PDB file of C-alpha atoms and ligand atoms in Angstrom:
ATOM      1  CA  MET Y   1     -26.686  17.457  -3.122  1.00  0.00           C
ATOM      2  CA  GLU Y   2     -28.595  14.696  -4.915  1.00  0.00           C
ATOM      3  CA  ARG Y   3     -28.714  10.901  -4.602  1.00  0.00           C
ATOM      4  CA  THR Y   4     -29.481   8.285  -7.236  1.00  0.00           C
ATOM      5  CA  LEU Y   5     -30.099   4.529  -7.154  1.00  0.00           C
ATOM      6  CA  ILE Y   6     -27.763   2.510  -9.349  1.00  0.00           C
ATOM      7  CA  LEU Y   7     -28.098  -1.201 -10.148  1.00  0.00           C
ATOM      8  CA  LEU Y   8     -25.215  -3.106 -11.679  1.00  0.00           C
ATOM      9  CA  LYS Y   9     -27.419  -5.652 -13.436  1.00  0.00           C
ATOM     10  CA  PRO Y  10     -26.789  -9.424 -13.707  1.00  0.00           C
ATOM     11  CA  ASP Y  11     -24.990  -9.038 -17.075  1.00  0.00           C
ATOM     12  CA  CYS Y  12     -22.599  -6.527 -15.481  1.00  0.00           C
ATOM     13  CA  ILE Y  13     -21.764  -8.916 -12.617  1.00  0.00           C
ATOM     14  CA  GLN Y  14     -21.488 -12.008 -14.855  1.00  0.00           C
ATOM     15  CA  ARG Y  15     -19.183 -10.164 -17.267  1.00  0.00           C
ATOM     16  CA  ARG Y  16     -17.024  -8.975 -14.333  1.00  0.00           C
ATOM     17  CA  LEU Y  17     -17.463  -5.328 -15.298  1.00  0.00           C
ATOM     18  CA  ALA Y  18     -18.520  -4.112 -11.831  1.00  0.00           C
ATOM     19  CA  GLY Y  19     -15.074  -2.810 -10.920  1.00  0.00           C
ATOM     20  CA  LYS Y  20     -14.623  -0.889 -14.180  1.00  0.00           C
ATOM     21  CA  ILE Y  21     -18.045   0.729 -13.898  1.00  0.00           C
ATOM     22  CA  LEU Y  22     -17.700   1.640 -10.219  1.00  0.00           C
ATOM     23  CA  THR Y  23     -14.345   3.186 -11.110  1.00  0.00           C
ATOM     24  CA  ARG Y  24     -16.008   5.454 -13.696  1.00  0.00           C
ATOM     25  CA  PHE Y  25     -18.405   6.800 -11.048  1.00  0.00           C
ATOM     26  CA  GLU Y  26     -15.570   7.214  -8.541  1.00  0.00           C
ATOM     27  CA  ASP Y  27     -13.316   8.899 -11.110  1.00  0.00           C
ATOM     28  CA  LYS Y  28     -16.100  11.392 -11.888  1.00  0.00           C
ATOM     29  CA  GLY Y  29     -16.095  12.448  -8.222  1.00  0.00           C
ATOM     30  CA  PHE Y  30     -19.348  10.901  -6.991  1.00  0.00           C
ATOM     31  CA  ASN Y  31     -19.513   9.314  -3.533  1.00  0.00           C
ATOM     32  CA  ILE Y  32     -20.808   5.797  -2.860  1.00  0.00           C
ATOM     33  CA  VAL Y  33     -22.983   6.166   0.261  1.00  0.00           C
ATOM     34  CA  ALA Y  34     -24.555   2.663   0.260  1.00  0.00           C
ATOM     35  CA  MET Y  35     -23.822  -0.600  -1.562  1.00  0.00           C
ATOM     36  CA  LYS Y  36     -24.859  -4.269  -1.402  1.00  0.00           C
ATOM     37  CA  LEU Y  37     -24.865  -7.500  -3.427  1.00  0.00           C
ATOM     38  CA  LEU Y  38     -28.314  -9.088  -3.673  1.00  0.00           C
ATOM     39  CA  ARG Y  39     -30.626 -11.198  -5.771  1.00  0.00           C
ATOM     40  CA  VAL Y  40     -33.732  -9.370  -7.081  1.00  0.00           C
ATOM     41  CA  THR Y  41     -36.923 -11.364  -6.408  1.00  0.00           C
ATOM     42  CA  PRO Y  42     -39.899 -11.342  -8.797  1.00  0.00           C
ATOM     43  CA  GLU Y  43     -41.782  -9.252  -6.209  1.00  0.00           C
ATOM     44  CA  LEU Y  44     -39.025  -6.631  -6.022  1.00  0.00           C
ATOM     45  CA  SER Y  45     -38.762  -6.602  -9.833  1.00  0.00           C
ATOM     46  CA  LYS Y  46     -42.476  -5.832 -10.151  1.00  0.00           C
ATOM     47  CA  LYS Y  47     -42.136  -2.953  -7.672  1.00  0.00           C
ATOM     48  CA  HIS Y  48     -38.989  -1.581  -9.259  1.00  0.00           C
ATOM     49  CA  TYR Y  49     -40.307  -1.842 -12.824  1.00  0.00           C
ATOM     50  CA  ALA Y  50     -43.939  -0.947 -11.943  1.00  0.00           C
ATOM     51  CA  GLU Y  51     -44.261   1.264 -15.035  1.00  0.00           C
ATOM     52  CA  HIS Y  52     -43.141  -1.610 -17.310  1.00  0.00           C
ATOM     53  CA  VAL Y  53     -45.100  -4.530 -15.780  1.00  0.00           C
ATOM     54  CA  SER Y  54     -47.838  -4.398 -18.425  1.00  0.00           C
ATOM     55  CA  LYS Y  55     -45.426  -4.037 -21.361  1.00  0.00           C
ATOM     56  CA  PRO Y  56     -44.768  -6.974 -23.707  1.00  0.00           C
ATOM     57  CA  PHE Y  57     -41.065  -7.078 -22.827  1.00  0.00           C
ATOM     58  CA  TYR Y  58     -41.677  -7.284 -19.062  1.00  0.00           C
ATOM     59  CA  PRO Y  59     -41.531 -11.131 -18.693  1.00  0.00           C
ATOM     60  CA  ASN Y  60     -38.091 -11.179 -20.338  1.00  0.00           C
ATOM     61  CA  LEU Y  61     -36.971  -8.198 -18.265  1.00  0.00           C
ATOM     62  CA  GLU Y  62     -38.035  -9.926 -15.021  1.00  0.00           C
ATOM     63  CA  ALA Y  63     -36.313 -13.185 -15.999  1.00  0.00           C
ATOM     64  CA  PHE Y  64     -33.151 -11.218 -16.750  1.00  0.00           C
ATOM     65  CA  ILE Y  65     -33.062  -9.015 -13.647  1.00  0.00           C
ATOM     66  CA  THR Y  66     -33.819 -11.964 -11.319  1.00  0.00           C
ATOM     67  CA  GLY Y  67     -31.423 -14.285 -13.173  1.00  0.00           C
ATOM     68  CA  GLY Y  68     -28.264 -13.578 -11.170  1.00  0.00           C
ATOM     69  CA  PRO Y  69     -26.845 -11.388  -8.422  1.00  0.00           C
ATOM     70  CA  ILE Y  70     -26.801  -7.608  -8.810  1.00  0.00           C
ATOM     71  CA  VAL Y  71     -25.017  -4.806  -6.971  1.00  0.00           C
ATOM     72  CA  ALA Y  72     -27.272  -1.995  -5.741  1.00  0.00           C
ATOM     73  CA  LEU Y  73     -25.703   1.274  -4.684  1.00  0.00           C
ATOM     74  CA  VAL Y  74     -26.570   4.843  -3.887  1.00  0.00           C
ATOM     75  CA  LEU Y  75     -24.399   7.545  -5.430  1.00  0.00           C
ATOM     76  CA  GLU Y  76     -24.330  11.062  -4.056  1.00  0.00           C
ATOM     77  CA  GLY Y  77     -23.150  14.254  -5.738  1.00  0.00           C
ATOM     78  CA  LEU Y  78     -24.104  17.494  -7.418  1.00  0.00           C
ATOM     79  CA  GLU Y  79     -26.643  16.855 -10.219  1.00  0.00           C
ATOM     80  CA  VAL Y  80     -25.792  13.152  -9.927  1.00  0.00           C
ATOM     81  CA  ILE Y  81     -29.143  11.944 -11.354  1.00  0.00           C
ATOM     82  CA  ARG Y  82     -28.688  13.720 -14.705  1.00  0.00           C
ATOM     83  CA  VAL Y  83     -24.940  13.267 -14.944  1.00  0.00           C
ATOM     84  CA  VAL Y  84     -25.075   9.495 -14.328  1.00  0.00           C
ATOM     85  CA  ARG Y  85     -27.814   9.090 -16.963  1.00  0.00           C
ATOM     86  CA  GLU Y  86     -25.532  10.905 -19.403  1.00  0.00           C
ATOM     87  CA  MET Y  87     -22.602   8.681 -18.403  1.00  0.00           C
ATOM     88  CA  LEU Y  88     -24.762   5.586 -19.129  1.00  0.00           C
ATOM     89  CA  GLY Y  89     -25.916   6.710 -22.575  1.00  0.00           C
ATOM     90  CA  ALA Y  90     -29.089   5.682 -24.425  1.00  0.00           C
ATOM     91  CA  THR Y  91     -31.080   2.662 -23.157  1.00  0.00           C
ATOM     92  CA  SER Y  92     -29.890   0.426 -25.986  1.00  0.00           C
ATOM     93  CA  GLY Y  93     -26.186  -0.264 -26.117  1.00  0.00           C
ATOM     94  CA  LEU Y  94     -26.519  -0.219 -29.915  1.00  0.00           C
ATOM     95  CA  LYS Y  95     -27.704   3.406 -29.816  1.00  0.00           C
ATOM     96  CA  ALA Y  96     -25.590   4.686 -26.927  1.00  0.00           C
ATOM     97  CA  ALA Y  97     -22.787   7.048 -27.939  1.00  0.00           C
ATOM     98  CA  ALA Y  98     -19.207   5.804 -27.900  1.00  0.00           C
ATOM     99  CA  GLY Y  99     -17.541   6.871 -24.679  1.00  0.00           C
ATOM    100  CA  THR Y 100     -20.657   6.242 -22.576  1.00  0.00           C
ATOM    101  CA  ILE Y 101     -20.779   3.120 -20.383  1.00  0.00           C
ATOM    102  CA  ARG Y 102     -23.392   1.375 -22.548  1.00  0.00           C
ATOM    103  CA  GLY Y 103     -21.792   2.681 -25.729  1.00  0.00           C
ATOM    104  CA  ASP Y 104     -18.486   1.128 -24.699  1.00  0.00           C
ATOM    105  CA  TYR Y 105     -19.664  -2.170 -23.147  1.00  0.00           C
ATOM    106  CA  SER Y 106     -23.210  -3.111 -24.263  1.00  0.00           C
ATOM    107  CA  SER Y 107     -24.691  -4.213 -27.575  1.00  0.00           C
ATOM    108  CA  SER Y 108     -28.204  -4.893 -26.229  1.00  0.00           C
ATOM    109  CA  ARG Y 109     -31.403  -3.055 -25.292  1.00  0.00           C
ATOM    110  CA  GLN Y 110     -32.208  -5.378 -22.392  1.00  0.00           C
ATOM    111  CA  MET Y 111     -28.694  -6.266 -21.254  1.00  0.00           C
ATOM    112  CA  ASN Y 112     -27.622  -2.684 -20.820  1.00  0.00           C
ATOM    113  CA  LEU Y 113     -25.497  -3.326 -17.726  1.00  0.00           C
ATOM    114  CA  VAL Y 114     -26.603  -0.512 -15.418  1.00  0.00           C
ATOM    115  CA  HIS Y 115     -29.855   1.020 -14.178  1.00  0.00           C
ATOM    116  CA  ALA Y 116     -29.971   4.579 -12.848  1.00  0.00           C
ATOM    117  CA  SER Y 117     -32.959   6.547 -11.527  1.00  0.00           C
ATOM    118  CA  ASP Y 118     -34.434   8.929 -14.101  1.00  0.00           C
ATOM    119  CA  GLY Y 119     -35.499  11.771 -11.773  1.00  0.00           C
ATOM    120  CA  PRO Y 120     -35.779  12.896  -8.140  1.00  0.00           C
ATOM    121  CA  GLU Y 121     -39.115  11.131  -7.477  1.00  0.00           C
ATOM    122  CA  ALA Y 122     -37.878   7.854  -8.994  1.00  0.00           C
ATOM    123  CA  SER Y 123     -34.641   8.163  -7.043  1.00  0.00           C
ATOM    124  CA  ALA Y 124     -36.424   8.553  -3.676  1.00  0.00           C
ATOM    125  CA  ARG Y 125     -38.807   5.673  -4.465  1.00  0.00           C
ATOM    126  CA  GLU Y 126     -36.081   3.338  -5.749  1.00  0.00           C
ATOM    127  CA  ILE Y 127     -33.585   4.034  -2.943  1.00  0.00           C
ATOM    128  CA  ALA Y 128     -36.326   3.106  -0.433  1.00  0.00           C
ATOM    129  CA  LEU Y 129     -36.930  -0.200  -2.283  1.00  0.00           C
ATOM    130  CA  TYR Y 130     -33.308  -1.333  -1.852  1.00  0.00           C
ATOM    131  CA  PHE Y 131     -32.006   0.361   1.311  1.00  0.00           C
ATOM    132  CA  ARG Y 132     -33.175   1.121   4.829  1.00  0.00           C
ATOM    133  CA  ALA Y 133     -32.307   4.631   6.048  1.00  0.00           C
ATOM    134  CA  GLU Y 134     -29.621   3.277   8.416  1.00  0.00           C
ATOM    135  CA  GLU Y 135     -27.833   1.510   5.530  1.00  0.00           C
ATOM    136  CA  ILE Y 136     -26.961   4.841   3.931  1.00  0.00           C
ATOM    137  CA  VAL Y 137     -23.602   6.008   5.243  1.00  0.00           C
ATOM    138  CA  ALA Y 138     -22.990   9.589   4.216  1.00  0.00           C
ATOM    139  CA  SER Y 139     -19.634  11.173   4.969  1.00  0.00           C
ATOM    140  CA  GLU Y 140     -17.537  14.015   3.626  1.00  0.00           C
ATOM    141  CA  LEU Y 141     -14.439  12.622   1.929  1.00  0.00           C
ATOM    142  CA  THR Y 142     -11.150  14.406   2.598  1.00  0.00           C
ATOM    143  CA  LEU Y 143     -10.700  14.655  -1.182  1.00  0.00           C
ATOM    144  CA  THR Y 144     -13.791  16.872  -1.671  1.00  0.00           C
ATOM    145  CA  PRO Y 145     -11.924  20.243  -1.686  1.00  0.00           C
ATOM    146  CA  TRP Y 146      -9.903  18.944  -4.671  1.00  0.00           C
ATOM    147  CA  LEU Y 147     -13.020  17.944  -6.643  1.00  0.00           C
ATOM    148  CA  ARG Y 148     -14.959  21.247  -6.625  1.00  0.00           C
ATOM    149  CA  ALA Y 149     -14.835  24.793  -5.282  1.00  0.00           C
ATOM    150  CA  ASP Y 150     -16.625  25.798  -2.044  1.00  0.00           C
ATOM    151  CA  ASP Y 151     -19.220  27.879  -3.914  1.00  0.00           C
ATOM    152  CA  GLU Y 152     -20.254  24.979  -6.191  1.00  0.00           C
ATOM    153  CA  SER Y 153     -22.263  23.026  -3.599  1.00  0.00           C
TER     154      SER Y 153
HETATM  155  P1  CMP G   1     -33.545   0.335 -17.279  1.00  0.00           P
HETATM  156  O1  CMP G   1     -32.851   1.646 -17.344  1.00  0.00           O
HETATM  157  O2  CMP G   1     -33.193  -0.553 -16.131  1.00  0.00           O
HETATM  158  O3  CMP G   1     -35.123   0.558 -17.249  1.00  0.00           O
HETATM  159  C1  CMP G   1     -36.042  -0.320 -17.825  1.00  0.00           C
HETATM  160  C2  CMP G   1     -35.386  -1.469 -18.518  1.00  0.00           C
HETATM  161  O4  CMP G   1     -36.223  -2.195 -19.390  1.00  0.00           O
HETATM  162  C3  CMP G   1     -34.296  -0.907 -19.403  1.00  0.00           C
HETATM  163  O5  CMP G   1     -33.241  -0.457 -18.630  1.00  0.00           O
HETATM  164  C4  CMP G   1     -34.017  -2.092 -20.310  1.00  0.00           C
HETATM  165  O6  CMP G   1     -33.180  -3.036 -19.669  1.00  0.00           O
HETATM  166  C5  CMP G   1     -35.419  -2.689 -20.427  1.00  0.00           C
HETATM  167  N1  CMP G   1     -36.075  -2.304 -21.672  1.00  0.00           N
HETATM  168  C6  CMP G   1     -36.515  -1.093 -22.023  1.00  0.00           C
HETATM  169  N2  CMP G   1     -37.126  -1.144 -23.216  1.00  0.00           N
HETATM  170  C7  CMP G   1     -37.051  -2.429 -23.619  1.00  0.00           C
HETATM  171  C8  CMP G   1     -37.495  -3.126 -24.761  1.00  0.00           C
HETATM  172  N3  CMP G   1     -38.168  -2.487 -25.728  1.00  0.00           N
HETATM  173  N4  CMP G   1     -37.242  -4.443 -24.846  1.00  0.00           N
HETATM  174  C9  CMP G   1     -36.585  -5.075 -23.850  1.00  0.00           C
HETATM  175  N5  CMP G   1     -36.146  -4.474 -22.722  1.00  0.00           N
HETATM  176  C10 CMP G   1     -36.368  -3.162 -22.623  1.00  0.00           C
END
């Protein structure tokens, strides 16, 4: 079972798309095991986007991600890191395939609505930036036997 860190970015909250996007993850069968509304500070942005801090687009990215509330959540499920990235589509909404979240709702490279961890190391690092261990509430939903067979876990 894997976990991934998802951010519903300020554009997602301002455009009131949070419900629709959470529904897509729920419909797919993934479990929300932690979730909060918060405002990203410049310090947190620099930690989260450490690999982008020296890039020319970073000042705009920081202004954007700190510019309004976000929803941070942890999703749990089989192969959730890869599957969620596929559900999001390419980084730019202009390049993302129709049917993906960005392909359906974004027409921007920066305002691409949702962040998701790109691998297991990033996921562990990013979850620890946003959540303390006791804020993660794992539980087996009664629906699970109707989402996958016993030998698929
Ligand atoms: P995200 O998946 O959160 O990871 C890094 C973010 O930087 C990315 O989504 C985009 O929002 C942003 N980003 C990546 N490349 C560019 C770029 N060339 N110009 C502006 N923003 C970018």
